[in-house]
Every structure is written in C-alpha cells, then in structure tokens.
Amino acid sequence: MKKVKIVSLFEDVVRKVSDHFDYDVLFMAGSQIEITNALTELSKSATYAEKRYPGIFLFLPFTESNKPKSDFTSVNDFQLLIAINTLPDLSTTDRYLRNFDPYLYPIFDAFLHEISRNTNFREANVEQIEYESRDWPYYGNNGTENIFNDFIDCIELKNLKLNVKRNYKQ
C-alpha cells in the first residue's frame, strides 16, 4: 500500500479554488512557525509580497487513521486557515464588509465545493463534510498579537474530517 499524499491533494484543491476567482489563492502547509517564516520571506520580495494573501494554510501535523480492508484513509484533525491581510484599525463591521463577505466566505465555499468535487475524497457533496469553523476578525491572541507577522482576518477550520482514497488519482 502506498502512502497517501494528502498535502498534494490539498494543493490541487486550492489550485482549483483559484479558478473560481480573478486572483490566485496561495496554499502553504507546515507548522505555524514554518508558514510564518515563509510568509515573512515572501513579504521581502517585490514580486511575491502582494501574492501572500488570500491564502489557505494547512497546519501540520495531522493524524491519518487506516482501517484494515478499507479503501480510505481517514483524517479527523485537519486544521486550516483561510486568510486575507487587513488593516489593524478596522472595526469588526468593516472587516466583514471588506474581507469576509467579498473574499473569505466565497473562498471558504469554493474550498468545500472543490473537496466535494474531488473524486479522491469520499465526501461527494458539501453536506457530507464535517468540520468546525470560526470567523476570526484580526486573527491572533485575543487581538493582541499578529500570528503571521501580518494583520489578517480569517476563517479557521478545525477538526475537518475527510476520507481519502488509498489508491487516489494523481
């Protein structure tokens, strides 16, 4: 049995999410520190500084559960952020008007839609995808620290539960 390349599957999903919009959605996977460092490096580049957001960030590690005689690997603890950069002095109302409504919610919907369309996941429609989500205007430690060295608003997806085909199509 070959190892399921789950991070690669998410990269493909996010690439298809970008097709829904007239802008690219960045994908990164890693620890919070690794993602923060990568975003900081991108911020130093004239070419890539403006391409850091919006983004979908998959936090590692996650746990794969394999059951004998099953065609699927289960993962029940994915944690992701769908994020966009913002201004520090915006009110919550302004954050929803500028970031959540026009960007974060449509990206969130497209992300779940593309998971459901991907035949490598068992979840064939959005209603089958189990998750917890939380809107985070000014993501950080109670609004006192910018986690990615940037001011961001985001939707946090926690405990995203998916079943991935063991013999998936690349």
PDB file of C-alpha atoms in Angstrom:
ATOM      1  CA  MET A   1       0.000   0.000   0.000  1.00  0.00           C
ATOM      2  CA  LYS A   2       1.434   3.364  -0.988  1.00  0.00           C
ATOM      3  CA  LYS A   3       1.451   6.416   1.272  1.00  0.00           C
ATOM      4  CA  VAL A   4      -1.387   8.830   0.597  1.00  0.00           C
ATOM      5  CA  LYS A   5      -0.009  12.274  -0.301  1.00  0.00           C
ATOM      6  CA  ILE A   6      -2.644  14.344   1.431  1.00  0.00           C
ATOM      7  CA  VAL A   7      -0.792  17.666   1.282  1.00  0.00           C
ATOM      8  CA  SER A   8      -0.546  17.286  -2.516  1.00  0.00           C
ATOM      9  CA  LEU A   9      -4.286  16.663  -2.699  1.00  0.00           C
ATOM     10  CA  PHE A  10      -4.956  19.898  -0.809  1.00  0.00           C
ATOM     11  CA  GLU A  11      -2.576  21.747  -3.112  1.00  0.00           C
ATOM     12  CA  ASP A  12      -4.631  20.532  -6.099  1.00  0.00           C
ATOM     13  CA  VAL A  13      -7.882  21.540  -4.380  1.00  0.00           C
ATOM     14  CA  VAL A  14      -6.599  25.062  -3.689  1.00  0.00           C
ATOM     15  CA  ARG A  15      -5.361  25.417  -7.271  1.00  0.00           C
ATOM     16  CA  LYS A  16      -8.942  24.702  -8.394  1.00  0.00           C
ATOM     17  CA  VAL A  17     -10.293  27.147  -5.805  1.00  0.00           C
ATOM     18  CA  SER A  18      -8.226  29.861  -7.528  1.00  0.00           C
ATOM     19  CA  ASP A  19     -10.054  29.093 -10.783  1.00  0.00           C
ATOM     20  CA  HIS A  20     -13.246  30.448  -9.191  1.00  0.00           C
ATOM     21  CA  PHE A  21     -11.772  33.944  -8.866  1.00  0.00           C
ATOM     22  CA  ASP A  22      -9.814  36.569 -10.776  1.00  0.00           C
ATOM     23  CA  TYR A  23      -6.977  36.274  -8.247  1.00  0.00           C
ATOM     24  CA  ASP A  24      -4.797  33.423  -7.003  1.00  0.00           C
ATOM     25  CA  VAL A  25      -5.275  31.798  -3.618  1.00  0.00           C
ATOM     26  CA  LEU A  26      -1.937  30.842  -2.063  1.00  0.00           C
ATOM     27  CA  PHE A  27      -1.521  27.402  -0.472  1.00  0.00           C
ATOM     28  CA  MET A  28       1.020  26.532   2.211  1.00  0.00           C
ATOM     29  CA  ALA A  29       1.357  23.572   4.545  1.00  0.00           C
ATOM     30  CA  GLY A  30       3.558  23.328   7.615  1.00  0.00           C
ATOM     31  CA  SER A  31       3.821  24.288  11.244  1.00  0.00           C
ATOM     32  CA  GLN A  32       2.632  27.737  12.261  1.00  0.00           C
ATOM     33  CA  ILE A  33       6.249  28.896  12.605  1.00  0.00           C
ATOM     34  CA  GLU A  34       7.225  27.478   9.214  1.00  0.00           C
ATOM     35  CA  ILE A  35       4.268  29.187   7.496  1.00  0.00           C
ATOM     36  CA  THR A  36       5.019  32.454   9.325  1.00  0.00           C
ATOM     37  CA  ASN A  37       8.656  32.325   8.216  1.00  0.00           C
ATOM     38  CA  ALA A  38       7.703  31.549   4.606  1.00  0.00           C
ATOM     39  CA  LEU A  39       5.197  34.433   4.522  1.00  0.00           C
ATOM     40  CA  THR A  40       7.803  36.751   6.025  1.00  0.00           C
ATOM     41  CA  GLU A  41      10.296  35.764   3.314  1.00  0.00           C
ATOM     42  CA  LEU A  42       7.688  36.334   0.608  1.00  0.00           C
ATOM     43  CA  SER A  43       6.981  39.786   2.061  1.00  0.00           C
ATOM     44  CA  LYS A  44      10.579  40.772   1.247  1.00  0.00           C
ATOM     45  CA  SER A  45      10.097  40.082  -2.452  1.00  0.00           C
ATOM     46  CA  ALA A  46       8.725  42.780  -4.739  1.00  0.00           C
ATOM     47  CA  THR A  47       7.299  40.003  -6.939  1.00  0.00           C
ATOM     48  CA  TYR A  48       5.611  37.919  -4.239  1.00  0.00           C
ATOM     49  CA  ALA A  49       4.773  40.322  -1.393  1.00  0.00           C
ATOM     50  CA  GLU A  50       1.304  41.045  -2.788  1.00  0.00           C
ATOM     51  CA  LYS A  51       0.643  37.355  -3.575  1.00  0.00           C
ATOM     52  CA  ARG A  52       0.741  36.118   0.029  1.00  0.00           C
ATOM     53  CA  TYR A  53      -2.982  36.642   0.518  1.00  0.00           C
ATOM     54  CA  PRO A  54      -5.606  35.449   0.246  1.00  0.00           C
ATOM     55  CA  GLY A  55      -4.289  32.079   1.306  1.00  0.00           C
ATOM     56  CA  ILE A  56      -5.260  28.694   2.611  1.00  0.00           C
ATOM     57  CA  PHE A  57      -2.823  27.425   5.214  1.00  0.00           C
ATOM     58  CA  LEU A  58      -2.822  23.780   6.330  1.00  0.00           C
ATOM     59  CA  PHE A  59      -1.236  23.246   9.718  1.00  0.00           C
ATOM     60  CA  LEU A  60       0.833  20.120  10.235  1.00  0.00           C
ATOM     61  CA  PRO A  61       0.855  17.598  11.715  1.00  0.00           C
ATOM     62  CA  PHE A  62      -2.415  15.764  11.229  1.00  0.00           C
ATOM     63  CA  THR A  63      -3.208  12.145  12.041  1.00  0.00           C
ATOM     64  CA  GLU A  64      -4.109   9.507   9.462  1.00  0.00           C
ATOM     65  CA  SER A  65      -6.186   6.514  10.538  1.00  0.00           C
ATOM     66  CA  ASN A  66      -6.022   3.393   8.426  1.00  0.00           C
ATOM     67  CA  LYS A  67      -8.565   0.646   8.863  1.00  0.00           C
ATOM     68  CA  PRO A  68      -7.962  -2.853   7.531  1.00  0.00           C
ATOM     69  CA  LYS A  69      -9.947  -3.751   4.425  1.00  0.00           C
ATOM     70  CA  SER A  70     -10.940  -0.134   3.825  1.00  0.00           C
ATOM     71  CA  ASP A  71     -10.278   1.752   0.617  1.00  0.00           C
ATOM     72  CA  PHE A  72      -9.918   5.012   2.550  1.00  0.00           C
ATOM     73  CA  THR A  73      -7.553   6.696   4.961  1.00  0.00           C
ATOM     74  CA  SER A  74      -9.387   8.866   7.487  1.00  0.00           C
ATOM     75  CA  VAL A  75      -8.110  12.143   8.868  1.00  0.00           C
ATOM     76  CA  ASN A  76     -10.143  13.728  11.636  1.00  0.00           C
ATOM     77  CA  ASP A  77      -7.963  16.594  12.823  1.00  0.00           C
ATOM     78  CA  PHE A  78      -7.128  18.875   9.913  1.00  0.00           C
ATOM     79  CA  GLN A  79      -6.670  22.489  10.919  1.00  0.00           C
ATOM     80  CA  LEU A  80      -6.619  25.197   8.267  1.00  0.00           C
ATOM     81  CA  LEU A  81      -6.879  28.944   7.992  1.00  0.00           C
ATOM     82  CA  ILE A  82      -8.434  30.775   5.079  1.00  0.00           C
ATOM     83  CA  ALA A  83      -6.830  34.185   5.497  1.00  0.00           C
ATOM     84  CA  ILE A  84      -6.546  37.642   3.997  1.00  0.00           C
ATOM     85  CA  ASN A  85      -4.413  40.583   5.030  1.00  0.00           C
ATOM     86  CA  THR A  86      -6.167  43.514   6.639  1.00  0.00           C
ATOM     87  CA  LEU A  87      -5.657  46.847   8.348  1.00  0.00           C
ATOM     88  CA  PRO A  88      -5.196  46.877  12.129  1.00  0.00           C
ATOM     89  CA  ASP A  89      -7.604  49.701  12.873  1.00  0.00           C
ATOM     90  CA  LEU A  90     -10.713  48.403  11.070  1.00  0.00           C
ATOM     91  CA  SER A  91     -13.856  47.802  13.085  1.00  0.00           C
ATOM     92  CA  THR A  92     -15.388  44.350  13.076  1.00  0.00           C
ATOM     93  CA  THR A  93     -18.187  45.636  10.835  1.00  0.00           C
ATOM     94  CA  ASP A  94     -15.632  46.957   8.335  1.00  0.00           C
ATOM     95  CA  ARG A  95     -13.726  43.670   8.428  1.00  0.00           C
ATOM     96  CA  TYR A  96     -16.871  41.787   7.433  1.00  0.00           C
ATOM     97  CA  LEU A  97     -17.651  44.278   4.661  1.00  0.00           C
ATOM     98  CA  ARG A  98     -14.090  44.402   3.251  1.00  0.00           C
ATOM     99  CA  ASN A  99     -12.741  40.907   3.907  1.00  0.00           C
ATOM    100  CA  PHE A 100     -15.227  38.271   4.998  1.00  0.00           C
ATOM    101  CA  ASP A 101     -18.124  38.972   2.618  1.00  0.00           C
ATOM    102  CA  PRO A 102     -16.200  39.590  -0.636  1.00  0.00           C
ATOM    103  CA  TYR A 103     -13.227  37.237  -0.089  1.00  0.00           C
ATOM    104  CA  LEU A 104     -13.182  34.828   2.854  1.00  0.00           C
ATOM    105  CA  TYR A 105     -16.723  33.446   2.596  1.00  0.00           C
ATOM    106  CA  PRO A 106     -16.517  32.854  -1.181  1.00  0.00           C
ATOM    107  CA  ILE A 107     -13.096  31.162  -0.800  1.00  0.00           C
ATOM    108  CA  PHE A 108     -14.464  29.031   2.059  1.00  0.00           C
ATOM    109  CA  ASP A 109     -17.439  27.951  -0.070  1.00  0.00           C
ATOM    110  CA  ALA A 110     -15.231  27.235  -3.105  1.00  0.00           C
ATOM    111  CA  PHE A 111     -12.807  25.221  -0.948  1.00  0.00           C
ATOM    112  CA  LEU A 112     -15.553  22.931   0.382  1.00  0.00           C
ATOM    113  CA  HIS A 113     -17.056  22.692  -3.101  1.00  0.00           C
ATOM    114  CA  GLU A 114     -13.732  21.608  -4.638  1.00  0.00           C
ATOM    115  CA  ILE A 115     -13.189  18.979  -1.920  1.00  0.00           C
ATOM    116  CA  SER A 116     -16.624  17.549  -2.714  1.00  0.00           C
ATOM    117  CA  ARG A 117     -15.843  17.521  -6.462  1.00  0.00           C
ATOM    118  CA  ASN A 118     -12.504  15.773  -5.998  1.00  0.00           C
ATOM    119  CA  THR A 119     -13.005  12.046  -6.543  1.00  0.00           C
ATOM    120  CA  ASN A 120     -10.119  11.248  -4.203  1.00  0.00           C
ATOM    121  CA  PHE A 121     -12.292  12.157  -1.218  1.00  0.00           C
ATOM    122  CA  ARG A 122     -15.245  10.049  -0.096  1.00  0.00           C
ATOM    123  CA  GLU A 123     -17.256  13.169   0.714  1.00  0.00           C
ATOM    124  CA  ALA A 124     -19.124  13.691  -2.574  1.00  0.00           C
ATOM    125  CA  ASN A 125     -21.099  16.768  -1.579  1.00  0.00           C
ATOM    126  CA  VAL A 126     -20.540  19.678   0.761  1.00  0.00           C
ATOM    127  CA  GLU A 127     -23.193  18.465   3.205  1.00  0.00           C
ATOM    128  CA  GLN A 128     -21.082  15.352   3.897  1.00  0.00           C
ATOM    129  CA  ILE A 129     -18.032  17.345   5.004  1.00  0.00           C
ATOM    130  CA  GLU A 130     -17.760  17.522   8.785  1.00  0.00           C
ATOM    131  CA  TYR A 131     -15.864  20.431  10.343  1.00  0.00           C
ATOM    132  CA  GLU A 132     -15.911  23.220  12.889  1.00  0.00           C
ATOM    133  CA  SER A 133     -15.335  26.778  11.727  1.00  0.00           C
ATOM    134  CA  ARG A 134     -14.755  30.101  13.383  1.00  0.00           C
ATOM    135  CA  ASP A 135     -14.587  33.610  11.980  1.00  0.00           C
ATOM    136  CA  TRP A 136     -11.531  35.427  13.340  1.00  0.00           C
ATOM    137  CA  PRO A 137     -11.568  39.159  12.719  1.00  0.00           C
ATOM    138  CA  TYR A 138      -7.967  40.134  13.448  1.00  0.00           C
ATOM    139  CA  TYR A 139      -6.568  36.644  13.981  1.00  0.00           C
ATOM    140  CA  GLY A 140      -4.227  36.423  16.936  1.00  0.00           C
ATOM    141  CA  ASN A 141      -4.142  36.002  20.654  1.00  0.00           C
ATOM    142  CA  ASN A 142      -7.294  37.931  21.531  1.00  0.00           C
ATOM    143  CA  GLY A 143      -6.366  40.672  19.099  1.00  0.00           C
ATOM    144  CA  THR A 144      -3.045  41.435  20.794  1.00  0.00           C
ATOM    145  CA  GLU A 145      -0.542  39.609  18.580  1.00  0.00           C
ATOM    146  CA  ASN A 146      -0.309  39.106  14.812  1.00  0.00           C
ATOM    147  CA  ILE A 147       0.397  35.420  14.433  1.00  0.00           C
ATOM    148  CA  PHE A 148       1.843  35.574  10.893  1.00  0.00           C
ATOM    149  CA  ASN A 149       3.679  38.883  11.423  1.00  0.00           C
ATOM    150  CA  ASP A 150       0.814  40.316   9.370  1.00  0.00           C
ATOM    151  CA  PHE A 151      -2.578  41.692  10.260  1.00  0.00           C
ATOM    152  CA  ILE A 152      -5.033  39.088   8.987  1.00  0.00           C
ATOM    153  CA  ASP A 153      -8.685  38.225   9.155  1.00  0.00           C
ATOM    154  CA  CYS A 154      -9.502  34.571   8.668  1.00  0.00           C
ATOM    155  CA  ILE A 155     -11.848  31.661   8.883  1.00  0.00           C
ATOM    156  CA  GLU A 156     -10.393  28.869  10.965  1.00  0.00           C
ATOM    157  CA  LEU A 157     -11.380  25.323  10.027  1.00  0.00           C
ATOM    158  CA  LYS A 158     -10.770  22.831  12.812  1.00  0.00           C
ATOM    159  CA  ASN A 159     -11.409  19.122  13.102  1.00  0.00           C
ATOM    160  CA  LEU A 160     -12.042  18.860   9.385  1.00  0.00           C
ATOM    161  CA  LYS A 161     -12.839  15.186   8.859  1.00  0.00           C
ATOM    162  CA  LEU A 162     -12.129  13.683   5.461  1.00  0.00           C
ATOM    163  CA  ASN A 163     -11.704  10.233   3.960  1.00  0.00           C
ATOM    164  CA  VAL A 164      -9.044   9.956   1.270  1.00  0.00           C
ATOM    165  CA  LYS A 165      -8.834   7.098  -1.225  1.00  0.00           C
ATOM    166  CA  ARG A 166      -5.769   4.980  -0.632  1.00  0.00           C
ATOM    167  CA  ASN A 167      -5.266   4.455  -4.360  1.00  0.00           C
ATOM    168  CA  TYR A 168      -6.014   8.005  -5.364  1.00  0.00           C
ATOM    169  CA  LYS A 169      -5.544   9.504  -8.816  1.00  0.00           C
ATOM    170  CA  GLN A 170      -2.674  11.976  -9.076  1.00  0.00           C
TER     171      GLN A 170
END
